[in-house]
XYZ file of C-alpha atoms in Angstrom:
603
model
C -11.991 -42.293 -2.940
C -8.627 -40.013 -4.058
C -7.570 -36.997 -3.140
C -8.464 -35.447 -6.761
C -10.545 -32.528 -7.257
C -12.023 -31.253 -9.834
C -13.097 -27.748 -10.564
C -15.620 -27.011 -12.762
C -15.175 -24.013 -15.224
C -14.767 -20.350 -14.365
C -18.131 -19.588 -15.929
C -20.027 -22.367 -15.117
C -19.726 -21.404 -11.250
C -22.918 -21.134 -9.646
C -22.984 -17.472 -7.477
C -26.015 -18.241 -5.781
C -24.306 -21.625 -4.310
C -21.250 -19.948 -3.075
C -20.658 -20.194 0.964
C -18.508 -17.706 2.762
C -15.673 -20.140 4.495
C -14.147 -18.184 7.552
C -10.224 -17.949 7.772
C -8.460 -20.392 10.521
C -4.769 -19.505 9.727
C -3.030 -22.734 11.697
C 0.435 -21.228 12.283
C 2.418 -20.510 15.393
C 2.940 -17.296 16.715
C 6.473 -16.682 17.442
C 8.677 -14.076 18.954
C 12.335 -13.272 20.394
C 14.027 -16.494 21.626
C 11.538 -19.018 20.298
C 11.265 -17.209 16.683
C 15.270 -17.316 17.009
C 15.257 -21.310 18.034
C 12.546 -22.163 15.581
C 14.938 -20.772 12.335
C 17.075 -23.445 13.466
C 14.105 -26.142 12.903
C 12.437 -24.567 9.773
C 15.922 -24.735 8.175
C 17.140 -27.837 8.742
C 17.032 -30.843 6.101
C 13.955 -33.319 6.535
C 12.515 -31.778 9.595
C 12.248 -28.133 8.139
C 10.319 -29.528 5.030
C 8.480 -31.741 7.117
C 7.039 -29.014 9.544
C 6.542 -26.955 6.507
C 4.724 -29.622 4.692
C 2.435 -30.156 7.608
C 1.411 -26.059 8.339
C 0.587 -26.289 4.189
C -1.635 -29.035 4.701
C -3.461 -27.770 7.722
C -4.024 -24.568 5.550
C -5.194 -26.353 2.771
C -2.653 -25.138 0.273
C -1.780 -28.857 -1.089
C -5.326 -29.916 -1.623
C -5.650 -26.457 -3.862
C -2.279 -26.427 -5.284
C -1.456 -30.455 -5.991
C -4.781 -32.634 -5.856
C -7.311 -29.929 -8.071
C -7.406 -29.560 -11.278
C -7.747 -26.359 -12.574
C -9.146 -26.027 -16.169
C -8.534 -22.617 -17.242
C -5.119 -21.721 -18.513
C -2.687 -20.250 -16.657
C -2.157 -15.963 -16.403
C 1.107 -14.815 -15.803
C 0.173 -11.584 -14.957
C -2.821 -9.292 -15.347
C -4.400 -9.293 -18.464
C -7.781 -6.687 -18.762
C -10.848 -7.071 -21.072
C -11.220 -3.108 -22.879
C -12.665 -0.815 -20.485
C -15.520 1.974 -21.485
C -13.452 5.496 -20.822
C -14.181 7.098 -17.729
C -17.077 10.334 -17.868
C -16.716 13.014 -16.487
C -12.917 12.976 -16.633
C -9.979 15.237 -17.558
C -7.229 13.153 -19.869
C -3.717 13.464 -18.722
C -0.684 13.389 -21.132
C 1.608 10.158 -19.595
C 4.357 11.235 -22.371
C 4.291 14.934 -21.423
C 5.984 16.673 -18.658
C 4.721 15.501 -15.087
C 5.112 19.314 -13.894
C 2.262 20.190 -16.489
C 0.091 16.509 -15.348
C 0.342 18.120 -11.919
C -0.914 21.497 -13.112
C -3.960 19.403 -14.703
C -4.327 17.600 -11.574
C -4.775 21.159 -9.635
C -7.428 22.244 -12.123
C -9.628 19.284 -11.222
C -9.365 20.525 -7.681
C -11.935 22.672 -5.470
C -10.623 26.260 -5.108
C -8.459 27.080 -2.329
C -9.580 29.203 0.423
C -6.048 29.784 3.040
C -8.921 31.509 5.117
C -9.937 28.279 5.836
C -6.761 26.285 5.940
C -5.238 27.361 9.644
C -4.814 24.440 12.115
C -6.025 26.579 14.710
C -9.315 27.233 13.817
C -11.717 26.326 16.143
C -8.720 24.086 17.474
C -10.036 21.563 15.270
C -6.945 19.204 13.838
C -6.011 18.655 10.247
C -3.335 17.887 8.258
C -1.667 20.870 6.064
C -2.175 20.121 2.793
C 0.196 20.325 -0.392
C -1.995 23.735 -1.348
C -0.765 25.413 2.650
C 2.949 24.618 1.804
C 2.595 25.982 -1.879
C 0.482 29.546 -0.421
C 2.834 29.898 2.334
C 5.882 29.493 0.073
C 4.552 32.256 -2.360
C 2.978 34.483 0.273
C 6.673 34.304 1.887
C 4.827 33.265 5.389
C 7.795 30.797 5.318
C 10.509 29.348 2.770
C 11.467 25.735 1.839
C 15.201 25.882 3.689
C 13.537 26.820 7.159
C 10.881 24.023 7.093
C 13.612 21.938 6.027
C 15.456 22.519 9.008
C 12.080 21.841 11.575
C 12.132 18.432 9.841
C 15.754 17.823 9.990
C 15.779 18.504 13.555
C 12.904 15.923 14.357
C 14.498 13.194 12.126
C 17.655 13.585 14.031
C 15.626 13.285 17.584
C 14.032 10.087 16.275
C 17.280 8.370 14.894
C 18.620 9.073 18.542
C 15.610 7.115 20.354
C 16.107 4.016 22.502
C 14.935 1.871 21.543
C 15.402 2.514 17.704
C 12.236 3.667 15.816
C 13.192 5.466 13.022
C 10.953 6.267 10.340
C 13.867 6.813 7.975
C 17.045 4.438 7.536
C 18.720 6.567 4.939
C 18.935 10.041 5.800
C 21.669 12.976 4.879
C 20.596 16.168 6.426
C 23.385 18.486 4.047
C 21.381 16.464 1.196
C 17.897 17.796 2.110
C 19.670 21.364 3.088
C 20.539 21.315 -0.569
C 17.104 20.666 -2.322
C 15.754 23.180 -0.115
C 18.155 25.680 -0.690
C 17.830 25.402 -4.404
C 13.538 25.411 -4.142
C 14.019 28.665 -1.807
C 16.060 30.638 -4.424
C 13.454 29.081 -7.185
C 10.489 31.083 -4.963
C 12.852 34.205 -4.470
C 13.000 34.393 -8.044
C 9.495 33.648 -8.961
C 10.303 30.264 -10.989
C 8.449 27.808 -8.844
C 8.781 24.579 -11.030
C 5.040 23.263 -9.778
C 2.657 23.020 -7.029
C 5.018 20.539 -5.742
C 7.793 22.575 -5.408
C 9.454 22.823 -2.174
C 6.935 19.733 -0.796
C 8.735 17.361 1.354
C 8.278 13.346 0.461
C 10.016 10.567 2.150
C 10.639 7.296 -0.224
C 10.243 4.060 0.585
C 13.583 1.757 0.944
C 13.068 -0.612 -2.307
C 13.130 2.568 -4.171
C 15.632 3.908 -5.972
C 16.637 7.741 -4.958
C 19.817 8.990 -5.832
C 22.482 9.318 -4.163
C 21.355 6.661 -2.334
C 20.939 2.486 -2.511
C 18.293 0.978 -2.297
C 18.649 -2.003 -0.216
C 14.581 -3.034 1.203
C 15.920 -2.383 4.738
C 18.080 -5.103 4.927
C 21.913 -4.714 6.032
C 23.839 -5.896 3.297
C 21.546 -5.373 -0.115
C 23.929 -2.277 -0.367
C 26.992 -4.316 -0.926
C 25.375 -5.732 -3.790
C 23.866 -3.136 -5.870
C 25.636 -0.038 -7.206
C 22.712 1.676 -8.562
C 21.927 4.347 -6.450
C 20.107 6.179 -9.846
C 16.101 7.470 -9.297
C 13.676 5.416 -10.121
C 11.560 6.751 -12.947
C 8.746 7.784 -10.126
C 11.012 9.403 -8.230
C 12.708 10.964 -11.640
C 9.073 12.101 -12.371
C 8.937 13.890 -8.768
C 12.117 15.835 -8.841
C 11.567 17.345 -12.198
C 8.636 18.682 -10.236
C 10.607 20.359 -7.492
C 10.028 17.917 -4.842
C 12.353 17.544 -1.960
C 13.098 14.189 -1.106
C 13.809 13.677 2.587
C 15.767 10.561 2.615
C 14.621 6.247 2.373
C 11.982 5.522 4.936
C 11.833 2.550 6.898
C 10.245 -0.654 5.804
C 9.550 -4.392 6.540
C 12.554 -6.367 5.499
C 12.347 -7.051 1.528
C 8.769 -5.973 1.906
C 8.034 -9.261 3.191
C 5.658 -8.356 6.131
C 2.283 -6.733 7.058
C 3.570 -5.065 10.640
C 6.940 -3.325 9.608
C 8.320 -4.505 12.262
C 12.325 -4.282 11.496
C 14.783 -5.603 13.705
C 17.740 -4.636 11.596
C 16.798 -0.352 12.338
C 14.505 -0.485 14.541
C 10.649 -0.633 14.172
C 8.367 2.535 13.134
C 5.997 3.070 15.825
C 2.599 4.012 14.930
C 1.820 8.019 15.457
C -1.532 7.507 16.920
C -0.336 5.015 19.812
C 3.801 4.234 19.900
C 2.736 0.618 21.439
C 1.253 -0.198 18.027
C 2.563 -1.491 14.701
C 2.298 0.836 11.680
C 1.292 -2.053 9.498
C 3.885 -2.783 6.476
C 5.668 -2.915 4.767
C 4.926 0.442 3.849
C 5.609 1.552 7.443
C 8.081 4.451 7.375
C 5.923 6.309 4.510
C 2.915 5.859 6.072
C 4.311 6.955 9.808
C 5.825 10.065 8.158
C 3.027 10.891 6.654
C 0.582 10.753 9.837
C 2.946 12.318 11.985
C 2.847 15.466 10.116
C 6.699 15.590 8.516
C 6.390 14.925 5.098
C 3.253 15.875 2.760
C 3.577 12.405 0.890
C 5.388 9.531 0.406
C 5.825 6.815 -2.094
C 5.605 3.249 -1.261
C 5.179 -0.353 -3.110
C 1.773 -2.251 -2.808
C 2.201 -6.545 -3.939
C 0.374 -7.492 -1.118
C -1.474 -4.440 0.560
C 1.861 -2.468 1.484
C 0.481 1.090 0.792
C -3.159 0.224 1.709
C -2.854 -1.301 5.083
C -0.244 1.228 6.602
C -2.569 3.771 5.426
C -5.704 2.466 7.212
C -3.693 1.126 10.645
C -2.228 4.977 10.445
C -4.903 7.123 9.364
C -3.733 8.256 5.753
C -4.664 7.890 1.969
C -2.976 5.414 0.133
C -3.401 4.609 -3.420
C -2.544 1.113 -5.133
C -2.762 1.905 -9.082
C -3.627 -0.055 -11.635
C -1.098 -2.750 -11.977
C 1.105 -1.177 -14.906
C -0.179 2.240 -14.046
C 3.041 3.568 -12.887
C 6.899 2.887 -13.820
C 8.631 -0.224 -11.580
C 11.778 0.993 -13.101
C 14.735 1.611 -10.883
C 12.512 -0.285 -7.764
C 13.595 -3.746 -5.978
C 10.533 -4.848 -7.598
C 10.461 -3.990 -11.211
C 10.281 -7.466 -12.186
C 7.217 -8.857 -10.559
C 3.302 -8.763 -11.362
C 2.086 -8.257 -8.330
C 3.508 -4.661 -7.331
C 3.443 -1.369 -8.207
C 4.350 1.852 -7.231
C 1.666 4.194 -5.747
C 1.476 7.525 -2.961
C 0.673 7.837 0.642
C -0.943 11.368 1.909
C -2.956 13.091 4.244
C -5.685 13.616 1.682
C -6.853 12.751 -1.391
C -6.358 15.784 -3.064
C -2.484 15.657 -2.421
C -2.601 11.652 -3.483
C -3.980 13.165 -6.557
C -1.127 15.539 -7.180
C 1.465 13.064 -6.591
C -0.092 10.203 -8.775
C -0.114 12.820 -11.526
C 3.188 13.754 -11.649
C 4.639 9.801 -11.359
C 1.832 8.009 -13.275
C 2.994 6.775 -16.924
C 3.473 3.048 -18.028
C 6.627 1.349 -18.747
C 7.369 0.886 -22.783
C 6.698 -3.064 -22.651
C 3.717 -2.685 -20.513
C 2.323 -0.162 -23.011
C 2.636 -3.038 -25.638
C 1.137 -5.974 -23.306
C -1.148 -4.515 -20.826
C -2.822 -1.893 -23.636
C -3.512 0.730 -20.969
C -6.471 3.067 -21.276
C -5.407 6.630 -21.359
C -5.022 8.514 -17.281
C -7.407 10.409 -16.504
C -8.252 12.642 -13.133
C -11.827 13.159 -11.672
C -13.025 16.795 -11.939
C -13.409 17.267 -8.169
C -14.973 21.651 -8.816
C -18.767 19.680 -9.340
C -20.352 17.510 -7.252
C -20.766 14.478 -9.482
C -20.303 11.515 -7.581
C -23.512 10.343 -9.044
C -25.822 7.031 -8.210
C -23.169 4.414 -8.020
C -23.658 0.387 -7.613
C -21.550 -0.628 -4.594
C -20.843 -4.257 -4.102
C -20.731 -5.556 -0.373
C -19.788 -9.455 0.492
C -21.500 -9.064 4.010
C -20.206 -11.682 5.421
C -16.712 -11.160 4.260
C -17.107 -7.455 5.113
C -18.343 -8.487 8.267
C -15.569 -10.973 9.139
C -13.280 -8.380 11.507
C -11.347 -8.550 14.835
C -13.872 -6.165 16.502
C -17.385 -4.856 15.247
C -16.176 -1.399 15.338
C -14.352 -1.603 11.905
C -17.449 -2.950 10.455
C -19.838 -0.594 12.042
C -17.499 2.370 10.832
C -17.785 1.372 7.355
C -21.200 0.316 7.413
C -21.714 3.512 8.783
C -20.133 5.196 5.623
C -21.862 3.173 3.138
C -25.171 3.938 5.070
C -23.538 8.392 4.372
C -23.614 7.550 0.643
C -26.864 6.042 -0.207
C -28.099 9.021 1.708
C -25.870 11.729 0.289
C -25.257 10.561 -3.465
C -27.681 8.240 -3.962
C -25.477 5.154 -4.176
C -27.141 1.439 -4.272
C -25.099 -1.121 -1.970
C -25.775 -4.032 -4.199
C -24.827 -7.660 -2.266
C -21.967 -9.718 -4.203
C -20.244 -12.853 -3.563
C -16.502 -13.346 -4.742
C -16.497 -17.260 -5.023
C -12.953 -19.101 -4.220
C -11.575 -16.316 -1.252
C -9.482 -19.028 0.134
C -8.108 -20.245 -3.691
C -7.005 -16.283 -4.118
C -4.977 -15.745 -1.257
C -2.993 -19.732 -1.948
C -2.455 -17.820 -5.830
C -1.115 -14.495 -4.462
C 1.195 -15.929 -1.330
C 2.655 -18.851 -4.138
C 2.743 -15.572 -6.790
C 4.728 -13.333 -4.349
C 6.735 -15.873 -2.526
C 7.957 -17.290 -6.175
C 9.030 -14.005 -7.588
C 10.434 -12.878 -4.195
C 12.672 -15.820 -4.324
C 13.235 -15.456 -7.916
C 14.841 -11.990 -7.062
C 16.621 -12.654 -3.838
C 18.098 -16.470 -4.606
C 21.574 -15.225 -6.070
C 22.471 -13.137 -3.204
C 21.043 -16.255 -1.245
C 23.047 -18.762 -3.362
C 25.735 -16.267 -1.838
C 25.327 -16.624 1.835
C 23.157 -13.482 2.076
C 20.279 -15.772 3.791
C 21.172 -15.866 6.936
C 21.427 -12.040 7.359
C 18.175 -11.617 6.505
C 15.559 -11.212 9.334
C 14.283 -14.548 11.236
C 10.651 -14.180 9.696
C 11.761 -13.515 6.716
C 14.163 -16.711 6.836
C 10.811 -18.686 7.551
C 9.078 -16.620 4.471
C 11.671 -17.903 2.271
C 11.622 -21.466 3.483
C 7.803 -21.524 3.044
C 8.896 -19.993 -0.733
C 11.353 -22.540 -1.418
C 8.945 -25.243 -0.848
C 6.943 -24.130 -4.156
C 7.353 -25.937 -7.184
C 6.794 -25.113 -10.630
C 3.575 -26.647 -10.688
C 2.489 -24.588 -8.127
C 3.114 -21.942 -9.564
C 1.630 -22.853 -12.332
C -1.412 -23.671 -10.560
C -2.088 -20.421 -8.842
C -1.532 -18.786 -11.973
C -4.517 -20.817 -13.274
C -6.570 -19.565 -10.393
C -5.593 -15.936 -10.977
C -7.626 -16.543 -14.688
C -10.499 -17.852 -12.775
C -10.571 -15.197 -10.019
C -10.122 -12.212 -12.774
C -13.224 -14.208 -14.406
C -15.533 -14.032 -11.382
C -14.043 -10.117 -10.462
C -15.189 -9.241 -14.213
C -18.216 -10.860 -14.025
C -19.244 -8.605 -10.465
C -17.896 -5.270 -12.199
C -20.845 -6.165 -14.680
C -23.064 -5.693 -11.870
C -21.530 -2.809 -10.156
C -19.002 -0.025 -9.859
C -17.279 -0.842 -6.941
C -16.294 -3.143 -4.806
C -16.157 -1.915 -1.079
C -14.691 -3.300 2.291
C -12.832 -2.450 5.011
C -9.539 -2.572 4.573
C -7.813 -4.334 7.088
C -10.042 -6.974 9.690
C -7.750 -5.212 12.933
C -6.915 -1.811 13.832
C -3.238 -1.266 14.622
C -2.098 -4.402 16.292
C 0.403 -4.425 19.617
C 4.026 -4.366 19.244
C 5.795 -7.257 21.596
C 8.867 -6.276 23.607
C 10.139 -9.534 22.806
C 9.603 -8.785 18.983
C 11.967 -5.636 19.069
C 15.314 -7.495 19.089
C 14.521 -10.630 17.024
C 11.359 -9.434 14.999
C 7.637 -11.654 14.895
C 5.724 -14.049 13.000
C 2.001 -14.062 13.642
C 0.050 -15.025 10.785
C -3.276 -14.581 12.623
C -2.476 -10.556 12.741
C -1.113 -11.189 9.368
C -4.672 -12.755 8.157
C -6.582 -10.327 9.835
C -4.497 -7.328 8.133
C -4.485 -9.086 4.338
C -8.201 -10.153 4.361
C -9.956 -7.636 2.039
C -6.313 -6.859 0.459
C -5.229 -9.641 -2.202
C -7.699 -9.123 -5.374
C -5.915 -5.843 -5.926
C -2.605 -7.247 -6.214
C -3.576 -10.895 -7.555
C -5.530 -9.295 -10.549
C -3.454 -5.436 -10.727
C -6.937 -3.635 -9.795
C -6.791 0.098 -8.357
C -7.974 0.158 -4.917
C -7.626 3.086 -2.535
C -7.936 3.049 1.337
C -9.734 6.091 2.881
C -9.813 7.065 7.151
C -13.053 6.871 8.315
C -12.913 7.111 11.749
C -11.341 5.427 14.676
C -12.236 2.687 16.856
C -12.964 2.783 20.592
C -9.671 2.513 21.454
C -8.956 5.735 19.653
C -7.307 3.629 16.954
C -7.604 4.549 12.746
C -10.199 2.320 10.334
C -10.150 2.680 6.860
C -12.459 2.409 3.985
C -11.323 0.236 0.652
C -12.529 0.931 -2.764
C -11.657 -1.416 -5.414
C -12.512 -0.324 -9.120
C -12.423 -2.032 -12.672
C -9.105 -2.070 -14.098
C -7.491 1.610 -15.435
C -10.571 3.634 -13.690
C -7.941 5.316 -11.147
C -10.457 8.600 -11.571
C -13.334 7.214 -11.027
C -11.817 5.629 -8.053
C -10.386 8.650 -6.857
C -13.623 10.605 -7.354
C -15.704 8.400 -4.551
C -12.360 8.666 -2.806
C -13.095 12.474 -2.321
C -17.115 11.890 -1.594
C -15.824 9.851 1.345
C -13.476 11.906 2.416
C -15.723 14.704 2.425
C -18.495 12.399 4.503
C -15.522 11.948 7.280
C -15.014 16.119 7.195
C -15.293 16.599 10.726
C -12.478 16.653 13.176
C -9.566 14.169 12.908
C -8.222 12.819 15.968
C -4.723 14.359 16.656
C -1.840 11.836 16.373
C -0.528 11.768 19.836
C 2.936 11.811 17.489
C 2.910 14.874 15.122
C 5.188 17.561 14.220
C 3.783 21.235 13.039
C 6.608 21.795 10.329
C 4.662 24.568 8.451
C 3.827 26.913 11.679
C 3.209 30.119 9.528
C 1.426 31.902 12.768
């Protein structure tokens, strides 16, 4: 008998038949001078393709990619059947001002009581929220310019520390004196541009933020590009008074789920400096949990916002795909990505996605967005919602703690709100995550090879050199092929969203993994951790759904777990709405980050 297989239609598939298939990622885990003598093998003619032929096989990526036929017809990126508008919903202008979105986005919020907002109350911990920094600003408890300088001093002690660890790689502290010096004489004259005036945010390194390059943490990207313009997000955040605090640390190119970065250093995680942040988001989501900036922006192709969130203990929000501008980013030209906000809370994710939300032109004319909308978060209305669980996906974790967490959540809303925890099963797991890793290694590839063709390789960072090898190994067919999956996998999300609202999970299988000593110098590949920490993360990115990842609690070893909700396509509200019920079903204390600064301190 051949190898060929054949796969019967997308809606022919049987859901009842479907059997969970548990992930054995056959890969070596590599660091320091064995990662560094291995580049030498993976590259090499014949015996580099040979080794990387064999690892595809034993992870069945040629059976699915060159001996199955796929019938449906390939999709290129997202495309979305029309979606019902959201109830219950204010609609938000994306051609108008972002300063007046943000003042839209405040009158969907709860009122603000400062009585209630001191970190010292019953010496209970929480983070200070957008709201503290805007009261204390006008109540003159404190001024833009002196928390400016609090920060300034702590970024300076980090970029000092041996070994490296910064969370930013681009930082000018006469840069940040400026903003804040022009948001302090906005207060003194009573001409606040927002809510967000005078609010710190650190942006991630593919992101383009005047005066500076973006270059994806690499050490040459910046002798490459000259653009060192904002990108339209960041455009949309400075019109809003926002002070930008510099280019945070990432994984190299975005091409990693730790952050670890030998080129700067690697971010340590605020809740245990042995532990990774989780990437490649990992300088905006450190920042964030260690109390220095209110928010950050980051990119999400392959869970970048979503799993430093959870590993760290923030919010992070991965849009729509389309949602948000990819102009004037590394990754404007791929369909995997977008742009999206880290935060302490989801109130402030809120505020932020407001003010940068808004569709490119071409992606008004091919994706046919439905109009933004906010939740109206004054009334309770969270209402009886269908949640879909996989159990044995959801159940499929390092430890039993993660699971238990969430379980535990899930168990909070059918009590609370009256939500149903309907059981789902997402046919072809293993199919998805072959689509997304040819998807995102292609169009990485696609946007690095000229610099490559240039000799630029073999300064990027040894797991990254074995990333690319892996990419270079895909064909056109294969691409092709996994875009034919992504039709069938959108098919079988659709059909589920017929029979629910949500889709729920954790979102990472591990809590913040280990850092090696020996991965400090030369870096890490470990595509176990890397499975573990991408399990529940692809459909999001594969099919451009809004997902959101929520703190829920920690795990015995004191470590964060976070909560995924994935909605239907453009339902960012209604997403952000059971966002705020969970939140609210986590209120009690949060476990201080054993690194955190106190840069408001307006006792």
């Amino acid at each position: 008998m051949g190898k060929k297989r054949i796969m019967p239609p997308a809606k022919d598939i049987d859901f009842s038949a479907v059997k969970y298939e548990y992930e054995d990622v056959q890969a070596p885990h590599l660091t320091g001078f064995t990662l560094k003598f291995f580049i030498k093998i993976i590259e090499a003619p014949l015996i580099g393709q040979a080794i990387i032929h064999h690892l595809k096989k034993q992870n069945g990526m040629v059976e699915t990619l060159r001996n199955t036929v796929i019938p449906e017809l390939p999709m290129f990126k997202p495309e979305f059947p029309p979606q019902d508008p959201e109830p219950n919903t204010l609609l938000l202008d994306e051609d108008g001002k972002p300063e007046d979105r943000v003042e839209t986005a405040l009158k969907c919020l709860p009122g603000y009581n400062p009585a209630v907002s001191s970190n010292s109350e019953l010496n209970m911990f929480r983070y200070w929220k957008i709201r503290d920094f805007a009261y204390a600003y006008r109540s003159k408890f404190v001024t833009p310019s002196v928390v400016a300088e609090r920060i300034i001093a702590v970024i300076e002690d980090f970029n000092h520390k041996k070994p490296p660890q910064p969370l930013l790689i681009t930082f000018d502290a006469e840069e940040v004196r400026k903003q804040a010096v022009a948001s302090t004489k906005r207060f003194e004259e009573g001409t606040p541009l927002s809510i967000l005036d005078g609010i710190f945010v650190a942006i991630k390194d593919d992101i383009g933020l005047y005066p500076f390059i973006a270059k994806g943490a690499t050490t040459w990207m910046d002798e490459t590009r000259s653009t060192n313009a904002d990108a339209v997000s960041v455009s949309r955040l400075r019109s809003c008074g926002v002070i930008f605090v510099g280019k945070a640390n990432m994984h190299e190119v975005g091409m990693g789920t730790t952050g670890n970065n030998p080129n700067y250093g690697t971010t340590r995680n605020p809740h245990a400096l042995d532990r990774y942040t989780g990437g490649s988001s990992s300088g905006p989501a450190a920042i964030v949990a260690c109390g220095l900036c209110s928010a950050a922006l980051g990119t999400d192709g392959g869970g970048s916002i979503r799993i430093p969130s959870s590993l760290c203990g923030v919010v992070g929000l991965k849009t729509t795909y389309g949602r948000t501008d990819l102009t004037g980013s590394l990754c404007d030209s791929g369909t995997v990505e977008i742009i999206g906000p880290i935060a302490s809370s989801v109130e402030d994710v809120m505020l932020i996605y407001a003010a940068i939300l808004g569709s490119s032109p071409a992606e008004r004319i091919c994706l046919k967005p439905a109009p933004p909308c906010l939740p109206n978060l004054t009334t309770n209305e969270t209402g009886p919602l269908k949640l879909g669980k996989y159990t044995e996906w959801f159940n499929d974790v390092h430890s039993t703690d993660i699971s238990d967490k969430c379980e535990d959540i899930l168990n909070q809303l059918i009590m609370t709100h009256g939500c149903e925890v309907v059981e789902i099963v997402i046919p072809e797991l293993h199919e998805m995550r072959t689509a997304h890793l040819v998807t995102i290694g292609s169009e990485t590839l696609s946007s690095l090879n000229p610099d490559c063709e240039d000799g630029k390789d073999v300064r990027l960072t040894y797991d990254v050199r074995i990333n690319m090898a892996l990419f270079r190994s895909f064909g056109a067919s294969d691409y092709v092929a996994a875009q034919r999956l992504r039709r069938r996998l959108m098919h079988h999300h659709m059909e589920i969203f017929k029979k629910v609202d949500f889709i729920v999970t954790p979102t990472t299988g591990m809590t913040a993994p280990q850092i090696p000593a020996s991965a400090l110098d030369f870096g890490e590949t470990n595509m176990q951790v890397t499975g573990y920490l991408m399990r529940f993360i692809i459909a999001a990115n594969l099919l451009g759904l809004p997902a959101i990842s929520v703190p829920v609690g920690y795990d015995k070893e004191g470590l964060p777990i976070g909560l995924q909700l994935i909605a239907r396509p453009w339902n960012e509200a209604s997403l952000l709405r059971l966002a705020s019920a969970v939140e609210e079903l986590c209120g009690g204390p949060r476990k201080r980050p054993s690194s955190f600064y106190d840069v408001l301190k307006t006792d």
